[in-house]
Short mmCIF file of C-alpha atoms in Angstrom, two decimals:
data_model
loop_
_atom_site.label_atom_id
_atom_site.label_comp_id
_atom_site.label_asym_id
_atom_site.label_seq_id
_atom_site.Cartn_x
_atom_site.Cartn_y
_atom_site.Cartn_z
CA LEU U 1 -6.98 25.27 -9.49
CA ALA U 2 -10.42 27.17 -10.09
CA ARG U 3 -12.01 24.08 -9.62
CA TYR U 4 -10.63 23.11 -5.88
CA ALA U 5 -12.05 27.34 -5.26
CA LYS U 6 -15.60 26.57 -5.78
CA GLY U 7 -15.93 24.33 -2.68
CA ILE U 8 -14.72 27.02 -0.58
CA VAL U 9 -17.02 28.19 1.93
CA PRO U 10 -16.17 31.48 3.59
CA GLY U 11 -14.13 31.74 6.64
CA ALA U 12 -10.75 32.46 8.12
CA ALA U 13 -7.71 32.87 6.54
CA ILE U 14 -4.34 31.74 8.11
CA ALA U 15 -1.35 32.99 6.51
CA ILE U 16 1.28 33.24 9.29
CA PHE U 17 4.32 30.95 8.74
CA CYS U 18 7.22 29.91 11.03
CA PHE U 19 10.27 28.22 9.29
CA CYS U 20 10.98 26.21 11.95
CA SER U 21 14.59 25.02 12.57
CA ALA U 22 14.20 20.52 12.75
CA THR U 23 16.70 17.87 12.37
CA GLY U 24 16.33 16.86 8.63
CA SER U 25 14.25 20.11 7.99
CA SER U 26 15.03 20.03 3.93
CA LEU U 27 14.03 17.78 1.29
CA SER U 28 16.54 15.71 -0.82
CA SER U 29 15.84 12.77 -3.66
CA ASP U 30 17.07 10.10 -0.72
CA LEU U 31 15.34 11.65 2.31
CA TRP U 32 13.19 8.92 2.68
CA GLY U 33 13.01 5.13 2.07
CA ASP U 34 10.20 3.11 0.77
CA VAL U 35 7.75 3.38 3.97
CA LEU U 36 7.42 6.91 6.13
CA TRP U 37 5.89 6.52 9.34
CA TRP U 38 5.13 9.04 12.58
CA SER U 39 6.38 7.84 16.12
CA THR U 40 4.23 8.29 19.36
CA ASP U 41 7.74 9.47 20.35
CA GLY U 42 7.09 12.70 17.71
CA ASP U 43 9.44 11.83 15.25
CA ILE U 44 8.93 10.77 11.38
CA VAL U 45 10.80 8.05 10.63
CA THR U 46 11.63 6.41 7.52
CA GLN U 47 13.02 2.81 5.92
CA ASN U 48 13.24 0.38 3.34
CA PHE U 49 10.77 -2.21 2.86
CA ASP U 50 14.26 -5.11 3.48
CA ALA U 51 14.48 -3.55 6.73
CA THR U 52 17.37 -1.16 5.50
CA ASN U 53 18.01 2.51 5.55
CA TYR U 54 16.32 2.93 9.18
CA ARG U 55 16.15 6.93 9.80
CA ILE U 56 14.44 9.98 11.77
CA VAL U 57 13.50 12.41 9.11
CA LEU U 58 12.36 15.28 11.84
CA HIS U 59 12.61 15.58 15.28
CA GLU U 60 12.16 18.28 17.69
CA ASP U 61 12.32 18.17 21.05
CA GLY U 62 8.86 18.92 22.76
CA VAL U 63 7.05 18.57 19.32
CA GLN U 64 4.88 15.72 18.00
CA TYR U 65 5.14 15.44 14.22
CA SER U 66 2.07 13.36 12.87
CA TYR U 67 0.05 12.60 10.01
CA PRO U 68 3.13 12.55 7.38
CA VAL U 69 2.05 12.22 3.45
CA ILE U 70 4.22 12.57 0.69
CA SER U 71 2.58 14.53 -2.36
CA PRO U 72 2.05 12.89 -5.61
CA ASP U 73 4.84 14.24 -7.35
CA GLY U 74 7.27 13.32 -4.77
CA GLN U 75 8.57 16.73 -4.16
CA ALA U 76 6.94 17.78 -0.94
CA LEU U 77 5.67 16.07 2.40
CA VAL U 78 2.95 17.82 4.47
CA MET U 79 2.79 16.70 8.16
CA SER U 80 0.96 18.17 11.62
CA ARG U 81 3.27 19.51 13.88
CA ARG U 82 1.82 20.37 17.55
CA GLU U 83 4.29 22.18 20.01
CA GLY U 84 2.03 22.89 23.63
CA GLY U 85 -1.67 24.15 22.00
CA ASN U 86 -0.44 25.06 18.52
CA VAL U 87 -0.80 22.96 15.76
CA ASP U 88 0.77 23.77 12.14
CA ALA U 89 0.44 22.29 8.83
CA CYS U 90 4.11 21.92 7.86
CA ILE U 91 5.00 21.41 4.17
CA LEU U 92 8.66 19.94 3.66
CA THR U 93 10.35 20.58 0.38
CA THR U 94 13.85 21.21 -1.00
CA LEU U 95 13.86 24.79 -0.01
CA GLY U 96 13.24 23.76 3.72
CA MET U 97 10.18 23.30 5.83
CA THR U 98 7.34 26.05 5.85
CA CYS U 99 4.83 25.69 8.92
CA ILE U 100 1.48 27.40 8.28
CA PRO U 101 -0.64 27.72 11.74
CA THR U 102 -4.16 25.37 12.13
CA PRO U 103 -7.47 26.30 14.16
CA GLY U 104 -7.35 23.04 15.43
CA TYR U 105 -6.32 19.63 16.03
CA LEU U 106 -5.14 17.81 13.06
CA TYR U 107 -6.85 14.37 11.67
CA GLY U 108 -4.75 13.97 8.55
CA PHE U 109 -3.98 15.29 4.93
CA GLY U 110 -4.86 14.98 1.28
CA TRP U 111 -3.24 15.98 -1.63
CA SER U 112 -4.82 16.90 -5.11
CA PRO U 113 -3.26 14.95 -7.67
CA ASP U 114 -1.32 17.91 -9.27
CA SER U 115 0.35 18.40 -5.74
CA GLN U 116 -0.88 22.20 -5.75
CA VAL U 117 -3.43 21.80 -2.74
CA ILE U 118 -3.22 20.32 0.32
CA PHE U 119 -6.92 19.35 2.19
CA TYR U 120 -6.78 18.40 5.91
CA SER U 121 -9.55 17.23 8.64
CA ILE U 122 -9.21 19.32 11.79
CA ASN U 123 -10.92 19.71 15.19
CA GLU U 124 -12.81 18.02 18.26
CA GLY U 125 -16.61 19.11 18.05
CA ASP U 126 -16.59 20.63 15.08
CA GLY U 127 -14.77 18.89 12.59
CA GLN U 128 -13.96 21.33 9.44
CA ILE U 129 -11.90 20.60 6.24
CA TRP U 130 -9.23 23.44 5.45
CA SER U 131 -7.22 23.76 2.65
CA ILE U 132 -3.90 25.18 1.45
CA ASP U 133 -3.12 26.17 -1.82
CA LEU U 134 0.43 26.11 -2.86
CA SER U 135 0.41 27.39 -6.29
CA VAL U 136 -0.08 30.95 -5.09
CA GLU U 137 2.90 33.43 -3.77
CA VAL U 138 1.77 33.30 -0.37
CA PRO U 139 -0.21 29.86 0.79
CA VAL U 140 -3.00 30.77 3.09
CA SER U 141 -4.96 28.39 5.01
CA THR U 142 -8.50 28.84 4.19
CA LEU U 143 -11.75 27.00 5.44
CA PHE U 144 -12.95 24.85 2.45
CA LEU U 145 -16.12 22.57 3.75
CA ASP U 146 -17.79 22.07 7.13
CA PRO U 147 -19.72 18.84 7.27
CA ASN U 148 -21.61 19.82 10.57
CA VAL U 149 -19.93 16.68 12.36
CA TYR U 150 -17.88 16.03 15.81
CA ARG U 151 -14.65 15.04 13.83
CA THR U 152 -13.67 13.75 10.50
CA PHE U 153 -11.13 11.12 10.72
CA GLY U 154 -8.90 11.61 7.40
CA VAL U 155 -9.87 13.19 3.95
CA CYS U 156 -8.39 12.10 0.57
CA VAL U 157 -8.84 13.53 -2.93
CA THR U 158 -9.93 10.86 -5.62
CA PHE U 159 -7.67 10.34 -8.93
CA ASP U 160 -10.01 12.41 -10.86
CA GLY U 161 -9.73 15.36 -8.64
CA ASP U 162 -13.15 16.02 -8.09
CA HIS U 163 -14.28 14.30 -5.04
CA LEU U 164 -13.09 14.66 -1.63
CA ILE U 165 -13.53 11.23 0.72
CA MET U 166 -14.36 11.84 4.12
CA ALA U 167 -14.85 9.71 7.13
CA HIS U 168 -17.08 11.16 9.92
CA ASP U 169 -17.97 10.81 13.28
CA PRO U 170 -21.14 12.44 13.80
CA SER U 171 -20.73 12.47 17.87
CA ASN U 172 -18.05 11.66 20.15
CA TRP U 173 -17.09 7.99 19.76
CA THR U 174 -19.67 6.48 18.79
CA TYR U 175 -19.98 3.38 15.99
CA ASN U 176 -22.58 5.39 13.72
CA ASN U 177 -19.57 6.83 11.55
CA PHE U 178 -20.12 7.55 7.71
CA ILE U 179 -18.29 8.15 4.68
CA GLU U 180 -19.23 10.89 2.41
CA SER U 181 -18.25 12.23 -0.76
CA PHE U 182 -18.27 16.01 -2.06
CA GLN U 183 -17.62 16.86 -5.27
CA ILE U 184 -15.96 19.86 -5.94
CA SER U 185 -17.11 20.78 -9.60
CA THR U 186 -20.63 20.85 -8.46
CA ASN U 187 -20.41 21.97 -4.76
CA MET U 188 -22.16 18.71 -3.55
CA SER U 189 -22.11 15.88 -1.14
CA SER U 190 -23.08 12.55 -1.11
CA THR U 191 -23.15 9.66 1.27
CA ILE U 192 -21.38 6.85 0.13
CA LEU U 193 -21.14 4.73 2.56
CA PRO U 194 -24.39 5.48 5.01
CA THR U 195 -24.32 4.45 8.72
CA ASP U 196 -24.67 0.94 9.90
CA GLY U 197 -23.04 0.31 13.17
CA LEU U 198 -19.63 -0.43 12.32
CA ARG U 199 -16.91 2.41 12.30
CA ASP U 200 -14.81 3.85 9.73
CA PHE U 201 -11.36 5.45 9.60
CA PHE U 202 -8.94 7.18 7.56
CA PRO U 203 -9.42 6.81 3.66
CA THR U 204 -6.88 6.96 1.08
CA CYS U 205 -7.94 7.49 -2.67
CA SER U 206 -6.01 5.50 -5.14
CA PRO U 207 -3.07 7.64 -6.85
CA THR U 208 -3.96 5.56 -10.50
CA ARG U 209 -7.93 4.96 -10.13
CA ASN U 210 -10.88 6.31 -8.65
CA GLU U 211 -10.67 3.83 -5.48
CA ILE U 212 -10.35 4.14 -1.87
CA VAL U 213 -9.37 2.22 1.19
CA TRP U 214 -10.06 2.53 4.75
CA GLY U 215 -9.92 1.02 8.25
CA ARG U 216 -13.47 -0.62 9.19
CA GLY U 217 -14.84 -2.39 12.37
CA THR U 218 -15.26 -5.71 12.78
CA ARG U 219 -18.20 -5.53 14.99
CA PRO U 220 -20.26 -2.86 16.93
CA SER U 221 -17.75 -1.12 19.10
CA CYS U 222 -17.07 2.45 20.59
CA CYS U 223 -13.48 2.83 20.65
CA GLY U 224 -10.05 0.00 20.11
CA GLU U 225 -12.48 -2.93 18.32
CA PRO U 226 -10.28 -5.00 15.64
CA LEU U 227 -10.80 -3.25 12.40
CA ASP U 228 -10.19 -5.04 8.62
CA VAL U 229 -8.81 -3.20 5.68
CA TRP U 230 -11.40 -2.38 3.18
CA ILE U 231 -11.63 -1.20 -0.43
CA MET U 232 -14.23 0.16 -3.10
CA ASN U 233 -14.81 2.30 -5.70
CA ALA U 234 -15.05 6.45 -4.93
CA ASP U 235 -18.77 6.54 -5.59
CA GLY U 236 -19.65 3.75 -2.98
CA THR U 237 -19.67 0.83 -4.85
CA ASN U 238 -17.96 -2.63 -4.91
CA ALA U 239 -17.04 -2.46 -1.29
CA ARG U 240 -15.34 -5.46 0.19
CA ALA U 241 -12.83 -6.56 2.81
CA LEU U 242 -9.19 -7.19 1.69
CA THR U 243 -8.38 -8.64 5.25
CA SER U 244 -10.10 -10.68 7.56
CA ASP U 245 -9.52 -11.10 11.04
CA SER U 246 -11.97 -10.42 13.50
CA SER U 247 -9.31 -10.40 16.18
CA VAL U 248 -6.67 -7.80 15.49
CA LEU U 249 -6.56 -4.11 14.75
CA GLN U 250 -5.65 -3.97 11.09
CA HIS U 251 -5.25 0.32 10.10
CA HIS U 252 -4.11 2.69 8.37
CA PRO U 253 -3.94 1.46 4.67
CA ARG U 254 -2.13 3.40 1.99
CA PHE U 255 -2.19 2.63 -1.56
CA SER U 256 1.05 2.10 -3.29
CA PRO U 257 1.96 4.81 -5.68
CA ASP U 258 0.96 2.63 -8.77
CA GLY U 259 -2.33 1.87 -6.79
CA ASP U 260 -1.79 -1.75 -7.14
CA GLN U 261 -1.02 -2.70 -3.33
CA VAL U 262 -2.54 -1.83 -0.20
CA PHE U 263 -0.21 -1.26 2.89
CA TYR U 264 -1.40 -1.12 6.24
CA LEU U 265 -0.54 -1.77 10.03
CA GLU U 266 -1.51 -4.84 11.90
CA THR U 267 -1.39 -4.66 15.40
CA ASN U 268 0.27 -8.14 17.03
CA SER U 269 -0.52 -9.91 20.15
CA VAL U 270 2.46 -7.93 21.99
CA GLY U 271 1.31 -4.54 20.55
CA SER U 272 3.99 -4.04 18.26
CA ASN U 273 2.96 -2.38 14.74
CA GLU U 274 3.89 -4.32 11.40
CA LEU U 275 4.16 -3.22 8.08
CA TRP U 276 1.55 -5.69 5.92
CA VAL U 277 0.66 -5.63 1.81
CA VAL U 278 -2.00 -7.26 0.07
CA ASP U 279 -2.72 -6.94 -3.32
CA ARG U 280 -5.67 -4.60 -4.12
CA LEU U 281 -7.86 -7.10 -5.88
CA GLY U 282 -6.93 -9.18 -2.47
CA GLY U 283 -4.90 -12.09 -2.06
CA ASN U 284 -1.05 -12.25 -1.93
CA ARG U 285 -1.17 -10.94 1.41
CA MET U 286 2.15 -10.84 3.10
CA PHE U 287 4.12 -9.15 5.99
CA LEU U 288 7.36 -6.96 5.58
CA LEU U 289 8.31 -5.46 8.46
CA ASP U 290 7.81 -4.98 12.24
CA LEU U 291 7.65 -1.06 12.87
CA GLY U 292 7.68 -1.37 16.67
CA PRO U 293 4.89 -0.14 19.18
CA SER U 294 5.20 3.26 18.43
CA ALA U 295 4.41 3.46 14.59
CA ARG U 296 1.51 5.12 13.56
CA ASN U 297 -0.04 6.81 10.31
CA ILE U 298 2.09 5.12 7.11
CA ASP U 299 2.78 6.51 3.93
CA ILE U 300 4.30 4.49 0.98
CA SER U 301 7.04 6.25 -1.61
CA ALA U 302 7.43 2.87 -3.52
CA ASN U 303 6.02 -0.13 -5.10
CA PHE U 304 6.75 -3.21 -3.87
CA ALA U 305 7.36 -6.32 -6.00
CA PRO U 306 7.19 -9.14 -3.49
CA VAL U 307 8.42 -13.07 -4.69
CA LEU U 308 5.49 -14.76 -4.67
CA THR U 309 6.15 -18.41 -3.19
CA VAL U 310 4.95 -21.53 -5.20
CA GLN U 311 4.90 -25.04 -5.13
CA ILE U 312 6.74 -27.03 -8.13
CA ASP U 313 7.63 -30.62 -8.81
CA ILE U 314 10.01 -31.83 -10.88
CA LYS U 315 9.16 -34.66 -13.17
CA PRO U 316 5.68 -35.32 -11.61
CA GLY U 317 5.20 -38.86 -10.60
CA SER U 318 8.87 -39.73 -9.68
CA ASP U 319 10.56 -40.23 -5.92
CA THR U 320 13.93 -39.74 -7.39
CA ASN U 321 13.59 -36.58 -9.78
CA SER U 322 16.91 -37.93 -11.33
CA ILE U 323 18.45 -36.40 -14.41
CA ASN U 324 21.04 -36.97 -16.81
CA LEU U 325 22.44 -34.35 -18.45
CA GLY U 326 24.01 -36.04 -21.39
CA SER U 327 20.61 -36.98 -22.82
CA ALA U 328 20.47 -33.27 -24.06
CA GLY U 329 16.46 -33.96 -23.66
CA VAL U 330 13.76 -32.24 -21.49
CA VAL U 331 12.44 -32.71 -18.17
CA PRO U 332 9.05 -32.30 -17.23
CA VAL U 333 8.91 -29.34 -14.49
CA ALA U 334 4.80 -28.60 -13.09
CA ILE U 335 4.34 -25.74 -11.23
CA LEU U 336 1.49 -26.22 -8.85
CA SER U 337 -1.87 -24.42 -8.85
CA SER U 338 -4.03 -23.88 -5.37
CA ALA U 339 -7.40 -22.80 -4.16
CA GLU U 340 -5.71 -19.16 -4.17
CA PHE U 341 -2.91 -19.21 -7.35
CA ASP U 342 -3.86 -20.27 -10.90
CA ALA U 343 -0.79 -21.31 -12.41
CA PRO U 344 -1.93 -21.74 -16.20
CA ALA U 345 -3.50 -18.51 -15.99
CA ARG U 346 -1.07 -16.25 -14.15
CA ILE U 347 2.81 -18.02 -15.20
CA ASP U 348 4.53 -16.41 -18.38
CA PRO U 349 5.86 -20.07 -19.98
CA GLY U 350 8.54 -17.37 -21.45
CA SER U 351 9.97 -16.13 -18.13
CA ILE U 352 10.72 -19.78 -16.55
CA SER U 353 14.01 -21.22 -15.80
CA LEU U 354 15.25 -23.60 -13.55
CA ALA U 355 18.99 -23.77 -12.35
CA GLY U 356 19.84 -21.99 -15.38
CA ALA U 357 17.93 -23.55 -18.20
CA ARG U 358 14.80 -22.56 -20.14
CA VAL U 359 11.62 -23.65 -21.11
CA LYS U 360 11.98 -25.59 -24.50
CA LEU U 361 10.66 -23.30 -27.54
CA VAL U 362 8.81 -25.17 -30.47
CA GLY U 363 7.62 -23.98 -34.41
CA LYS U 364 8.32 -20.83 -35.95
CA LYS U 365 7.09 -18.65 -33.29
CA GLY U 366 9.22 -20.02 -30.70
CA LYS U 367 6.14 -20.99 -28.28
CA ALA U 368 7.20 -22.58 -25.12
CA LEU U 369 6.67 -26.09 -24.72
CA CYS U 370 3.98 -26.10 -21.65
CA HIS U 371 0.73 -27.33 -21.14
CA ASP U 372 -2.00 -27.64 -18.45
CA GLU U 373 -2.68 -30.81 -16.41
CA ASP U 374 -3.44 -31.76 -13.22
CA VAL U 375 -0.30 -33.43 -12.11
CA ASN U 376 -1.26 -34.23 -8.82
CA ASP U 377 -4.91 -35.15 -8.99
CA ASP U 378 -6.22 -32.03 -6.13
CA GLY U 379 -8.45 -31.02 -8.63
CA PHE U 380 -6.62 -28.16 -9.45
CA VAL U 381 -4.80 -27.80 -13.54
CA ASP U 382 -1.44 -27.13 -12.99
CA LEU U 383 1.19 -25.79 -15.63
CA LEU U 384 3.80 -28.69 -16.91
CA CYS U 385 6.64 -27.31 -18.75
CA GLN U 386 9.52 -29.21 -20.52
CA VAL U 387 13.16 -27.43 -19.44
CA GLU U 388 15.98 -28.66 -21.70
CA THR U 389 18.27 -30.34 -19.42
CA GLU U 390 21.53 -29.71 -21.29
CA GLN U 391 21.08 -25.94 -20.05
CA PHE U 392 21.63 -26.63 -16.67
CA LEU U 393 24.43 -25.06 -14.59
CA LEU U 394 24.38 -28.18 -12.32
CA GLU U 395 27.30 -30.60 -10.66
CA GLU U 396 26.45 -34.32 -10.17
CA GLY U 397 24.83 -35.51 -6.73
CA GLU U 398 21.79 -34.38 -5.10
CA THR U 399 20.95 -30.72 -4.72
CA ASN U 400 17.76 -28.29 -4.33
CA VAL U 401 17.23 -26.20 -7.30
CA THR U 402 15.18 -23.23 -7.84
CA LEU U 403 12.58 -22.47 -10.41
CA GLU U 404 12.12 -18.55 -10.96
CA ALA U 405 9.23 -16.87 -13.35
CA GLU U 406 7.19 -13.71 -13.85
CA THR U 407 3.31 -13.61 -13.88
CA TYR U 408 2.05 -11.74 -16.36
CA ASP U 409 1.56 -8.65 -14.66
CA GLY U 410 5.46 -8.80 -13.45
CA GLN U 411 5.35 -10.19 -10.20
CA THR U 412 8.68 -12.60 -9.26
CA VAL U 413 7.62 -15.85 -8.34
CA GLN U 414 10.01 -18.62 -7.04
CA GLY U 415 9.72 -22.14 -6.03
CA SER U 416 12.06 -25.25 -5.54
CA ASP U 417 12.47 -28.92 -5.62
CA LEU U 418 15.01 -31.69 -5.07
CA ILE U 419 17.03 -33.54 -7.88
CA ARG U 420 19.45 -35.92 -8.31
CA ILE U 421 22.16 -35.37 -11.06
CA VAL U 422 23.54 -38.73 -12.25
CA PRO U 423 26.46 -39.25 -14.38
CA ASP U 424 26.45 -39.73 -17.90
CA THR U 425 26.53 -43.54 -18.88
CA ASN U 426 27.55 -42.56 -22.49
#
């Protein structure tokens, strides 16, 4: 932990604790669901991606909890607790909740990769970064960095543990924000995203790569402007938009625990905040839940394996798709490609199943009988496979069947088509 001490700027150290009596103020393995957030009602709330397990984790009358962030090892939760003019940084563990007073209004937390140090940004008019070292017997809140800005919208620690990433507002609610990186080992700062007239908010660091995501304004504006979700390397290179809708607010992005997906809130036309997910490489954007108008600042405790819906064509070129189960042969099934989906490049042929039937295997090595072909002449090369009909678990008549498969990176794929099972005339 000595590496984190190198960046400490001499300043006040606060070591006053309050053990707060709050609903649910102890940590258990099933305390939270897949997504966690704070509400404008002051509560910390949890729910699963499938809309089950909705629970209020923390509630106190007259108290505003906010900015919850789960530790990388999953054993603690840090959050802001505000009661009147007093603001605390509270850490919830299996032993209960410990609250440490802070010298100003909090704007978010970041954990070190080893879950031992918490960094947080505070203040209006004098934005600062403070830290709490949990490895010592009596943790204290210590001034770590004073970047000389009006406020700092969030802080996170990179995967390598050596950089703090911060979005700075140099003056009050102007649109000349910038993103700064502070290297802990050298005690040096650098601007990785300079001022360009667009506002930048709440960077989050990947738990598995030196990448960050953040909310970025779509046009020069002071306040309440639409935001997109952006991603870039932690050194400022390869900055690109993951979402692009200039008319809506897409905000507070968070990485999944494996770093492969980015979750974010999207404020819809009636003011409710919806939970969405998108691949870190772009694409496969998917709506998950409507968390309601009071939801703010999510964190994610589980990876999400969405089902990717694809178009399939059984017996390409046939209108009837008639299949005789007694023929003991094969039926061609095409998984269709599009501008967004390259079926031959992404689908694992060995994972394909159609109504219980698998792709025919040939040769000594059992190679799946598939090839690349543009079956519908749309300019995109499709994946055409031969499925063994004798394995079908189907009755005679017309029915809709579902193909299931996996991509090479493990994502579930489904597609459906209509077939007609005809009687065996033999």
